[in-house]
GROMACS .gro file of C-alpha atoms in nm:
model
  418
    1MET     CA    1   0.040   2.214   2.532
    2GLU     CA    2  -0.279   2.016   2.485
    3ILE     CA    3  -0.505   2.154   2.212
    4GLU     CA    4  -0.867   2.196   2.310
    5ALA     CA    5  -1.092   1.942   2.136
    6LYS     CA    6  -1.293   2.101   1.860
    7ARG     CA    7  -1.421   2.034   1.509
    8TRP     CA    8  -1.149   2.084   1.250
    9GLY     CA    9  -1.230   2.184   0.891
   10PHE     CA   10  -0.995   1.941   0.716
   11ARG     CA   11  -0.981   1.567   0.660
   12GLY     CA   12  -0.814   1.309   0.438
   13LYS     CA   13  -0.952   1.232   0.095
   14GLN     CA   14  -1.131   0.897   0.106
   15GLU     CA   15  -1.118   0.848  -0.272
   16LEU     CA   16  -0.741   0.805  -0.248
   17ASN     CA   17  -0.777   0.493  -0.033
   18ALA     CA   18  -0.968   0.299  -0.299
   19ALA     CA   19  -0.754   0.434  -0.585
   20SER     CA   20  -0.430   0.336  -0.410
   21ALA     CA   21  -0.546  -0.011  -0.298
   22SER     CA   22  -0.629  -0.117  -0.654
   23THR     CA   23  -0.282  -0.046  -0.797
   24VAL     CA   24  -0.007  -0.304  -0.856
   25ARG     CA   25   0.183  -0.157  -0.563
   26GLY     CA   26  -0.123  -0.181  -0.341
   27TYR     CA   27  -0.165  -0.553  -0.408
   28LEU     CA   28   0.207  -0.628  -0.386
   29ASN     CA   29   0.234  -0.448  -0.050
   30GLN     CA   30  -0.040  -0.673   0.090
   31ILE     CA   31   0.140  -0.984  -0.035
   32ILE     CA   32   0.486  -0.876   0.080
   33ALA     CA   33   0.345  -0.817   0.429
   34ARG     CA   34   0.266  -1.191   0.447
   35ILE     CA   35   0.626  -1.306   0.401
   36ASN     CA   36   0.732  -1.520   0.695
   37LYS     CA   37   1.034  -1.346   0.845
   38GLU     CA   38   1.132  -1.673   1.013
   39ASN     CA   39   1.178  -1.832   0.669
   40SER     CA   40   1.547  -1.843   0.584
   41SER     CA   41   1.480  -1.852   0.208
   42SER     CA   42   1.557  -1.537   0.013
   43VAL     CA   43   1.261  -1.347  -0.129
   44ILE     CA   44   1.216  -1.392  -0.505
   45ARG     CA   45   1.010  -1.116  -0.663
   46LEU     CA   46   0.818  -1.227  -0.971
   47GLY     CA   47   0.549  -0.964  -0.927
   48HIS     CA   48   0.678  -0.636  -1.066
   49GLY     CA   49   0.841  -0.517  -1.386
   50ASP     CA   50   1.168  -0.361  -1.271
   51PRO     CA   51   1.468  -0.576  -1.368
   52SER     CA   52   1.718  -0.294  -1.316
   53HIS     CA   53   1.842  -0.461  -0.995
   54PHE     CA   54   1.986  -0.757  -1.188
   55PRO     CA   55   2.327  -0.769  -1.363
   56SER     CA   56   2.176  -0.920  -1.680
   57PHE     CA   57   1.956  -0.612  -1.719
   58LYS     CA   58   2.207  -0.335  -1.654
   59THR     CA   59   2.154  -0.026  -1.867
   60THR     CA   60   2.401   0.081  -2.132
   61PRO     CA   61   2.707   0.291  -2.033
   62ALA     CA   62   2.605   0.531  -2.312
   63ALA     CA   63   2.296   0.627  -2.111
   64GLU     CA   64   2.493   0.669  -1.789
   65ASP     CA   65   2.754   0.881  -1.967
   66ALA     CA   66   2.480   1.103  -2.109
   67ILE     CA   67   2.343   1.171  -1.760
   68VAL     CA   68   2.690   1.248  -1.623
   69ASP     CA   69   2.768   1.482  -1.913
   70ALA     CA   70   2.439   1.669  -1.869
   71LEU     CA   71   2.498   1.712  -1.495
   72ARG     CA   72   2.860   1.821  -1.522
   73SER     CA   73   2.786   2.074  -1.792
   74ALA     CA   74   2.603   2.286  -1.529
   75LYS     CA   75   2.373   2.403  -1.808
   76HIS     CA   76   2.064   2.214  -1.697
   77ASN     CA   77   2.004   2.316  -1.335
   78CYS     CA   78   1.714   2.537  -1.442
   79TYR     CA   79   1.341   2.489  -1.489
   80ALA     CA   80   1.236   2.337  -1.822
   81PRO     CA   81   0.949   2.449  -2.047
   82SER     CA   82   0.624   2.274  -1.954
   83ALA     CA   83   0.623   2.065  -2.274
   84GLY     CA   84   0.990   1.974  -2.230
   85VAL     CA   85   1.320   2.103  -2.368
   86LEU     CA   86   1.323   2.130  -2.746
   87PRO     CA   87   1.632   1.914  -2.819
   88ALA     CA   88   1.481   1.624  -2.624
   89ARG     CA   89   1.144   1.658  -2.797
   90ARG     CA   90   1.318   1.671  -3.136
   91ALA     CA   91   1.528   1.364  -3.053
   92ILE     CA   92   1.221   1.166  -2.939
   93ALA     CA   93   1.031   1.265  -3.255
   94ASP     CA   94   1.325   1.140  -3.465
   95TYR     CA   95   1.344   0.819  -3.261
   96LEU     CA   96   0.973   0.750  -3.312
   97ASN     CA   97   0.969   0.850  -3.679
   98ARG     CA   98   1.121   0.529  -3.809
   99ASP     CA   99   0.886   0.359  -4.055
  100LEU     CA  100   0.618   0.625  -4.005
  101PRO     CA  101   0.430   0.733  -4.320
  102CYS     CA  102   0.352   1.072  -4.163
  103LYS     CA  103   0.647   1.214  -3.974
  104LEU     CA  104   0.625   1.358  -3.623
  105SER     CA  105   0.760   1.700  -3.533
  106PRO     CA  106   0.888   1.817  -3.193
  107ASP     CA  107   0.553   1.994  -3.148
  108ASP     CA  108   0.384   1.653  -3.137
  109VAL     CA  109   0.593   1.546  -2.835
  110TYR     CA  110   0.527   1.635  -2.469
  111LEU     CA  111   0.767   1.514  -2.201
  112THR     CA  112   0.635   1.358  -1.880
  113SER     CA  113   0.768   1.208  -1.558
  114GLY     CA  114   0.766   0.854  -1.690
  115CYS     CA  115   0.481   0.679  -1.865
  116THR     CA  116   0.280   0.699  -1.542
  117GLN     CA  117   0.242   1.074  -1.575
  118ALA     CA  118   0.161   1.032  -1.944
  119ILE     CA  119  -0.136   0.820  -1.835
  120GLU     CA  120  -0.239   1.091  -1.590
  121VAL     CA  121  -0.222   1.355  -1.863
  122ALA     CA  122  -0.435   1.151  -2.105
  123ILE     CA  123  -0.700   1.064  -1.847
  124ASN     CA  124  -0.723   1.417  -1.707
  125VAL     CA  125  -0.752   1.571  -2.052
  126LEU     CA  126  -1.027   1.335  -2.167
  127SER     CA  127  -1.238   1.315  -1.850
  128ARG     CA  128  -1.561   1.510  -1.840
  129PRO     CA  129  -1.899   1.454  -1.668
  130GLY     CA  130  -2.074   1.147  -1.813
  131ALA     CA  131  -1.779   1.033  -2.026
  132ASN     CA  132  -1.645   0.678  -2.035
  133ILE     CA  133  -1.327   0.506  -2.151
  134LEU     CA  134  -1.270   0.151  -2.282
  135LEU     CA  135  -0.993  -0.039  -2.105
  136PRO     CA  136  -0.854  -0.388  -2.174
  137ARG     CA  137  -0.918  -0.677  -1.937
  138PRO     CA  138  -0.662  -0.784  -1.827
  139GLY     CA  139  -0.475  -0.456  -1.832
  140PHE     CA  140  -0.262  -0.213  -1.635
  141PRO     CA  141  -0.461  -0.107  -1.326
  142TYR     CA  142  -0.323   0.246  -1.307
  143TYR     CA  143  -0.572   0.338  -1.581
  144GLU     CA  144  -0.860   0.234  -1.354
  145SER     CA  145  -0.715   0.422  -1.058
  146CYS     CA  146  -0.665   0.740  -1.262
  147SER     CA  147  -1.009   0.713  -1.418
  148ALA     CA  148  -1.180   0.659  -1.084
  149TYR     CA  149  -1.001   0.957  -0.932
  150ASN     CA  150  -1.113   1.175  -1.225
  151HIS     CA  151  -1.471   1.038  -1.223
  152LEU     CA  152  -1.427   0.890  -1.570
  153GLU     CA  153  -1.641   0.579  -1.611
  154VAL     CA  154  -1.448   0.264  -1.701
  155ARG     CA  155  -1.588   0.002  -1.936
  156HIS     CA  156  -1.386  -0.314  -1.998
  157TYR     CA  157  -1.343  -0.507  -2.319
  158ASP     CA  158  -1.180  -0.849  -2.307
  159LEU     CA  159  -0.852  -0.970  -2.446
  160LEU     CA  160  -0.913  -1.326  -2.563
  161PRO     CA  161  -0.660  -1.581  -2.428
  162GLU     CA  162  -0.778  -1.850  -2.668
  163LYS     CA  163  -0.689  -1.617  -2.957
  164GLY     CA  164  -0.348  -1.510  -2.831
  165TRP     CA  165  -0.494  -1.217  -2.633
  166GLU     CA  166  -0.651  -1.048  -2.934
  167VAL     CA  167  -0.891  -0.759  -2.876
  168ASP     CA  168  -1.257  -0.863  -2.865
  169LEU     CA  169  -1.372  -0.604  -3.117
  170ASP     CA  170  -1.735  -0.716  -3.100
  171ALA     CA  171  -1.729  -0.636  -2.729
  172VAL     CA  172  -1.571  -0.297  -2.800
  173GLU     CA  173  -1.858  -0.204  -3.030
  174SER     CA  174  -2.121  -0.333  -2.788
  175ILE     CA  175  -2.001  -0.133  -2.485
  176ALA     CA  176  -1.919   0.196  -2.660
  177ASP     CA  177  -2.176   0.475  -2.683
  178GLU     CA  178  -2.197   0.846  -2.763
  179ASN     CA  179  -2.014   0.930  -2.438
  180THR     CA  180  -1.710   0.708  -2.507
  181VAL     CA  181  -1.394   0.914  -2.550
  182ALA     CA  182  -1.113   0.663  -2.608
  183LEU     CA  183  -0.996   0.304  -2.627
  184VAL     CA  184  -0.672   0.199  -2.458
  185ILE     CA  185  -0.443  -0.070  -2.597
  186ILE     CA  186  -0.112  -0.182  -2.446
  187ASN     CA  187   0.144  -0.306  -2.696
  188PRO     CA  188   0.360  -0.503  -2.628
  189GLY     CA  189   0.117  -0.634  -2.373
  190ASN     CA  190   0.127  -0.577  -2.000
  191PRO     CA  191   0.023  -0.812  -1.844
  192CYS     CA  192  -0.022  -1.069  -2.122
  193GLY     CA  193   0.316  -1.066  -2.296
  194ASN     CA  194   0.144  -1.052  -2.635
  195VAL     CA  195   0.239  -0.842  -2.938
  196PHE     CA  196  -0.041  -0.719  -3.164
  197SER     CA  197  -0.001  -0.780  -3.535
  198TYR     CA  198  -0.046  -0.501  -3.789
  199GLU     CA  199  -0.370  -0.665  -3.901
  200GLN     CA  200  -0.509  -0.657  -3.548
  201LEU     CA  201  -0.404  -0.294  -3.497
  202HIS     CA  202  -0.565  -0.198  -3.827
  203LYS     CA  203  -0.894  -0.353  -3.713
  204VAL     CA  204  -0.868  -0.163  -3.384
  205ALA     CA  205  -0.809   0.163  -3.573
  206GLU     CA  206  -1.101   0.104  -3.807
  207THR     CA  207  -1.330   0.021  -3.513
  208ALA     CA  208  -1.224   0.332  -3.323
  209ARG     CA  209  -1.277   0.545  -3.632
  210LYS     CA  210  -1.624   0.397  -3.676
  211LEU     CA  211  -1.706   0.481  -3.314
  212GLY     CA  212  -1.557   0.832  -3.334
  213ILE     CA  213  -1.308   0.779  -3.052
  214LEU     CA  214  -0.931   0.815  -3.027
  215VAL     CA  215  -0.684   0.539  -2.940
  216ILE     CA  216  -0.447   0.565  -2.645
  217SER     CA  217  -0.157   0.337  -2.728
  218ASP     CA  218   0.050   0.249  -2.424
  219GLU     CA  219   0.391   0.157  -2.566
  220ALA     CA  220   0.594   0.156  -2.245
  221TYR     CA  221   0.749  -0.172  -2.364
  222ASP     CA  222   0.805  -0.057  -2.722
  223ASN     CA  223   1.040  -0.278  -2.924
  224LEU     CA  224   1.068  -0.535  -2.643
  225ALA     CA  225   0.938  -0.805  -2.878
  226PHE     CA  226   1.113  -1.139  -2.921
  227GLY     CA  227   0.860  -1.374  -3.080
  228SER     CA  228   0.731  -1.436  -3.430
  229THR     CA  229   0.503  -1.130  -3.438
  230ARG     CA  230   0.680  -0.813  -3.550
  231TYR     CA  231   0.625  -0.511  -3.326
  232VAL     CA  232   0.432  -0.233  -3.499
  233PRO     CA  233   0.352   0.097  -3.322
  234MET     CA  234  -0.009   0.214  -3.334
  235ARG     CA  235   0.097   0.556  -3.460
  236VAL     CA  236   0.148   0.415  -3.812
  237LEU     CA  237  -0.233   0.426  -3.829
  238GLY     CA  238  -0.262   0.790  -3.724
  239SER     CA  239  -0.417   0.883  -4.057
  240THR     CA  240  -0.700   0.635  -3.986
  241VAL     CA  241  -0.774   0.741  -3.627
  242PRO     CA  242  -0.617   0.995  -3.389
  243VAL     CA  243  -0.358   0.826  -3.165
  244LEU     CA  244  -0.203   0.931  -2.835
  245THR     CA  245   0.117   0.731  -2.787
  246LEU     CA  246   0.243   0.694  -2.430
  247GLY     CA  247   0.602   0.585  -2.388
  248SER     CA  248   0.926   0.622  -2.195
  249ILE     CA  249   1.289   0.517  -2.172
  250SER     CA  250   1.211   0.317  -1.855
  251LYS     CA  251   1.175  -0.032  -1.998
  252ARG     CA  252   1.381  -0.044  -2.317
  253TRP     CA  253   1.678   0.121  -2.144
  254ILE     CA  254   1.604  -0.049  -1.807
  255VAL     CA  255   1.602   0.282  -1.614
  256PRO     CA  256   1.254   0.316  -1.459
  257GLY     CA  257   1.389   0.536  -1.180
  258TRP     CA  258   1.497   0.807  -1.424
  259ARG     CA  259   1.133   0.902  -1.488
  260LEU     CA  260   1.150   1.024  -1.847
  261GLY     CA  261   0.842   0.958  -2.057
  262TRP     CA  262   0.630   1.118  -2.325
  263ILE     CA  263   0.287   1.161  -2.470
  264VAL     CA  264   0.289   1.195  -2.849
  265THR     CA  265   0.007   1.297  -3.082
  266SER     CA  266  -0.022   1.117  -3.416
  267ASP     CA  267  -0.296   1.293  -3.607
  268PRO     CA  268  -0.213   1.417  -3.959
  269ASN     CA  269  -0.579   1.506  -4.011
  270GLY     CA  270  -0.573   1.762  -3.728
  271ILE     CA  271  -0.871   1.616  -3.540
  272LEU     CA  272  -0.705   1.643  -3.197
  273LYS     CA  273  -0.629   2.011  -3.260
  274LYS     CA  274  -0.985   2.091  -3.371
  275SER     CA  275  -1.134   1.911  -3.071
  276GLY     CA  276  -0.918   2.103  -2.822
  277VAL     CA  277  -0.725   1.797  -2.701
  278ILE     CA  278  -0.387   1.945  -2.802
  279ASP     CA  279  -0.456   2.267  -2.611
  280SER     CA  280  -0.576   2.070  -2.308
  281ILE     CA  281  -0.256   1.865  -2.298
  282ALA     CA  282  -0.047   2.183  -2.299
  283GLU     CA  283  -0.269   2.342  -2.034
  284PHE     CA  284  -0.253   2.038  -1.807
  285LEU     CA  285   0.127   2.031  -1.829
  286ASN     CA  286   0.127   2.396  -1.719
  287ILE     CA  287  -0.013   2.288  -1.381
  288SER     CA  288   0.184   1.965  -1.331
  289SER     CA  289   0.543   1.867  -1.257
  290ASP     CA  290   0.816   1.807  -1.517
  291PRO     CA  291   1.087   1.546  -1.558
  292ALA     CA  292   1.420   1.662  -1.416
  293THR     CA  293   1.580   1.906  -1.660
  294PHE     CA  294   1.917   1.726  -1.669
  295ILE     CA  295   1.740   1.399  -1.759
  296GLN     CA  296   1.564   1.578  -2.046
  297ALA     CA  297   1.894   1.730  -2.157
  298ALA     CA  298   2.060   1.387  -2.161
  299THR     CA  299   1.787   1.233  -2.377
  300PRO     CA  300   1.928   1.320  -2.723
  301GLN     CA  301   2.265   1.167  -2.632
  302ILE     CA  302   2.095   0.858  -2.484
  303LEU     CA  303   1.890   0.799  -2.799
  304GLU     CA  304   2.175   0.873  -3.040
  305ASN     CA  305   2.461   0.688  -2.869
  306THR     CA  306   2.296   0.365  -2.758
  307LYS     CA  307   2.430   0.083  -2.975
  308GLU     CA  308   2.210  -0.180  -3.131
  309ASP     CA  309   2.402  -0.457  -2.956
  310PHE     CA  310   2.268  -0.334  -2.620
  311PHE     CA  311   1.909  -0.372  -2.741
  312SER     CA  312   1.990  -0.709  -2.899
  313LYS     CA  313   2.135  -0.837  -2.572
  314ILE     CA  314   1.826  -0.732  -2.374
  315ILE     CA  315   1.596  -0.895  -2.632
  316SER     CA  316   1.800  -1.216  -2.625
  317THR     CA  317   1.792  -1.225  -2.245
  318LEU     CA  318   1.416  -1.166  -2.236
  319ARG     CA  319   1.362  -1.442  -2.494
  320GLU     CA  320   1.565  -1.687  -2.287
  321CYS     CA  321   1.378  -1.589  -1.969
  322ALA     CA  322   1.041  -1.624  -2.144
  323ASP     CA  323   1.137  -1.973  -2.265
  324ILE     CA  324   1.240  -2.078  -1.914
  325CYS     CA  325   0.921  -1.937  -1.764
  326TYR     CA  326   0.688  -2.097  -2.018
  327ASN     CA  327   0.858  -2.437  -2.005
  328ARG     CA  328   0.864  -2.451  -1.626
  329ILE     CA  329   0.498  -2.350  -1.601
  330GLU     CA  330   0.411  -2.630  -1.843
  331GLU     CA  331   0.545  -2.872  -1.579
  332ILE     CA  332   0.284  -2.763  -1.322
  333PRO     CA  333  -0.057  -2.930  -1.379
  334SER     CA  334  -0.251  -2.670  -1.179
  335LEU     CA  335  -0.122  -2.381  -1.391
  336THR     CA  336  -0.204  -2.315  -1.756
  337CYS     CA  337  -0.032  -2.068  -1.986
  338PRO     CA  338  -0.249  -2.016  -2.298
  339LYS     CA  339   0.022  -1.842  -2.502
  340LYS     CA  340   0.397  -1.824  -2.483
  341PRO     CA  341   0.497  -1.460  -2.424
  342GLU     CA  342   0.633  -1.271  -2.726
  343GLY     CA  343   0.695  -0.931  -2.569
  344SER     CA  344   0.723  -0.712  -2.258
  345MET     CA  345   0.830  -0.882  -1.934
  346PHE     CA  346   0.518  -1.071  -1.823
  347VAL     CA  347   0.304  -1.377  -1.879
  348MET     CA  348  -0.053  -1.449  -1.768
  349VAL     CA  349  -0.111  -1.791  -1.613
  350LYS     CA  350  -0.450  -1.945  -1.534
  351LEU     CA  351  -0.506  -2.108  -1.196
  352ASN     CA  352  -0.683  -2.445  -1.207
  353LEU     CA  353  -0.840  -2.417  -0.861
  354SER     CA  354  -1.018  -2.751  -0.896
  355MET     CA  355  -0.677  -2.919  -0.869
  356LEU     CA  356  -0.570  -2.734  -0.553
  357GLU     CA  357  -0.658  -2.790  -0.188
  358ASP     CA  358  -0.714  -2.502   0.056
  359ILE     CA  359  -0.669  -2.233  -0.212
  360ASN     CA  360  -0.977  -2.013  -0.246
  361ASP     CA  361  -0.876  -1.779  -0.526
  362ASP     CA  362  -0.580  -1.603  -0.687
  363MET     CA  363  -0.523  -1.364  -0.396
  364ASP     CA  364  -0.527  -1.653  -0.151
  365PHE     CA  365  -0.275  -1.837  -0.371
  366CYS     CA  366  -0.039  -1.538  -0.374
  367LEU     CA  367  -0.065  -1.472   0.000
  368LYS     CA  368   0.005  -1.835   0.092
  369LEU     CA  369   0.284  -1.861  -0.167
  370ALA     CA  370   0.454  -1.558  -0.010
  371GLU     CA  371   0.411  -1.695   0.339
  372GLU     CA  372   0.531  -2.049   0.261
  373GLU     CA  373   0.786  -1.996  -0.017
  374SER     CA  374   0.888  -1.627  -0.003
  375VAL     CA  375   0.794  -1.590  -0.371
  376ILE     CA  376   0.598  -1.285  -0.484
  377VAL     CA  377   0.364  -1.301  -0.783
  378LEU     CA  378   0.078  -1.069  -0.873
  379PRO     CA  379  -0.279  -1.199  -0.843
  380GLY     CA  380  -0.489  -1.170  -1.157
  381ILE     CA  381  -0.753  -0.969  -0.971
  382ALA     CA  382  -0.499  -0.683  -0.969
  383VAL     CA  383  -0.517  -0.670  -1.349
  384ARG     CA  384  -0.893  -0.741  -1.350
  385LEU     CA  385  -0.877  -1.113  -1.435
  386LYS     CA  386  -0.974  -1.320  -1.134
  387ASN     CA  387  -0.807  -1.657  -1.070
  388TRP     CA  388  -0.514  -1.585  -1.297
  389LEU     CA  389  -0.159  -1.485  -1.208
  390ARG     CA  390   0.078  -1.232  -1.365
  391ILE     CA  391   0.433  -1.362  -1.348
  392THR     CA  392   0.737  -1.148  -1.430
  393PHE     CA  393   1.017  -1.333  -1.607
  394ALA     CA  394   1.263  -1.042  -1.638
  395ILE     CA  395   1.505  -1.151  -1.366
  396GLU     CA  396   1.828  -1.351  -1.352
  397HIS     CA  397   1.796  -1.703  -1.498
  398SER     CA  398   1.899  -1.871  -1.173
  399LEU     CA  399   1.646  -1.676  -0.966
  400LEU     CA  400   1.372  -1.742  -1.221
  401GLN     CA  401   1.446  -2.114  -1.214
  402GLU     CA  402   1.447  -2.117  -0.834
  403GLY     CA  403   1.129  -1.911  -0.804
  404LEU     CA  404   0.937  -2.130  -1.047
  405GLY     CA  405   1.072  -2.438  -0.870
  406ARG     CA  406   0.931  -2.308  -0.543
  407ILE     CA  407   0.596  -2.242  -0.711
  408LYS     CA  408   0.596  -2.600  -0.841
  409GLY     CA  409   0.667  -2.734  -0.493
  410PHE     CA  410   0.393  -2.515  -0.346
  411CYS     CA  411   0.140  -2.642  -0.601
  412GLN     CA  412   0.243  -3.004  -0.533
  413ARG     CA  413   0.191  -2.959  -0.158
  414HIS     CA  414  -0.151  -2.806  -0.214
  415ALA     CA  415  -0.259  -3.053  -0.486
  416LYS     CA  416  -0.587  -3.231  -0.421
  417LYS     CA  417  -0.541  -3.593  -0.327
  418GLN     CA  418  -0.666  -3.831  -0.595
   0.00000   0.00000   0.00000
């Protein structure tokens, strides 16, 4: 039956269009759509950080066994408490307590559906009319999307490529004001592949303390460090400035689809409690979804039973992949890598457009690369650094070699004639 035309009282939410388009997925979907289906070459994806498809990055059997045991016990088919089941929170606190001067308790840990939901929790809790947040450029664009959706003003500070992607602390001080609520750092770095030294983190903490703001430390890639700089978590400086640590098992255990993350408060001085942030986190989790209960229940066994040789193998593989990526990029005159990656799964590469013909910008480069070579890389504009590229090196060696070889051939074809 045909419904009579009339004015309906509902419509889609326009803000979601802009928020979705500016995410990594939004950009990658545009690029993937340009792949030439007539091209017989296999698609090589160097644009996203999920190596779980590849044999070299298979998770540990200890983690799989923990999931199976939790499921078969039939004890975890129920709803979980909004903050997460206590054994999992206790196990995560113990896992994060290594080398901490002030120890965490289970009450400092809140479980989330991956690190993505931890970001949502932090942004929702801190947003208020007129407030602003300081985000790194380049950075992880989900912070911008979440902030825009919650009407939290974003102000960018730069990471300095000529200084190994250090934080521009002068810029931080110049853009902060009385309405600034937090500064976000990502360590190990996504998208830069850098690892902050303790000295750099201490300066960040002192600056945040001076400004009266907390630090959100995104440690999704915690302990995935393979260079000369030792990984240090920001929470060791919790007595200097309040820290919200965001983390998950997704990257270190190579299980991003399991969606188990956390937001952890490091604040021995009790500032987050006095300001109401702790209560707001708990209240927000009361009105949001939880990680699957059986995944939470498996967490203590995952953390306790994973052997060090699994982590060592992943680190060794990432180091080898990073070496291959950096060395192959050095062979391409129109690409410049200012610093060899020391952590995470990514490297930032500068496009020398003056050496390329018929390439307008980074997005144009990525679209044409997908169309001509079936290779996917992320344009720098997606991470707020125009005319750069973010390349993922966490794939099989042979695919990485082939993908970078195709990029080299593409750049040679588009090189300006001398």
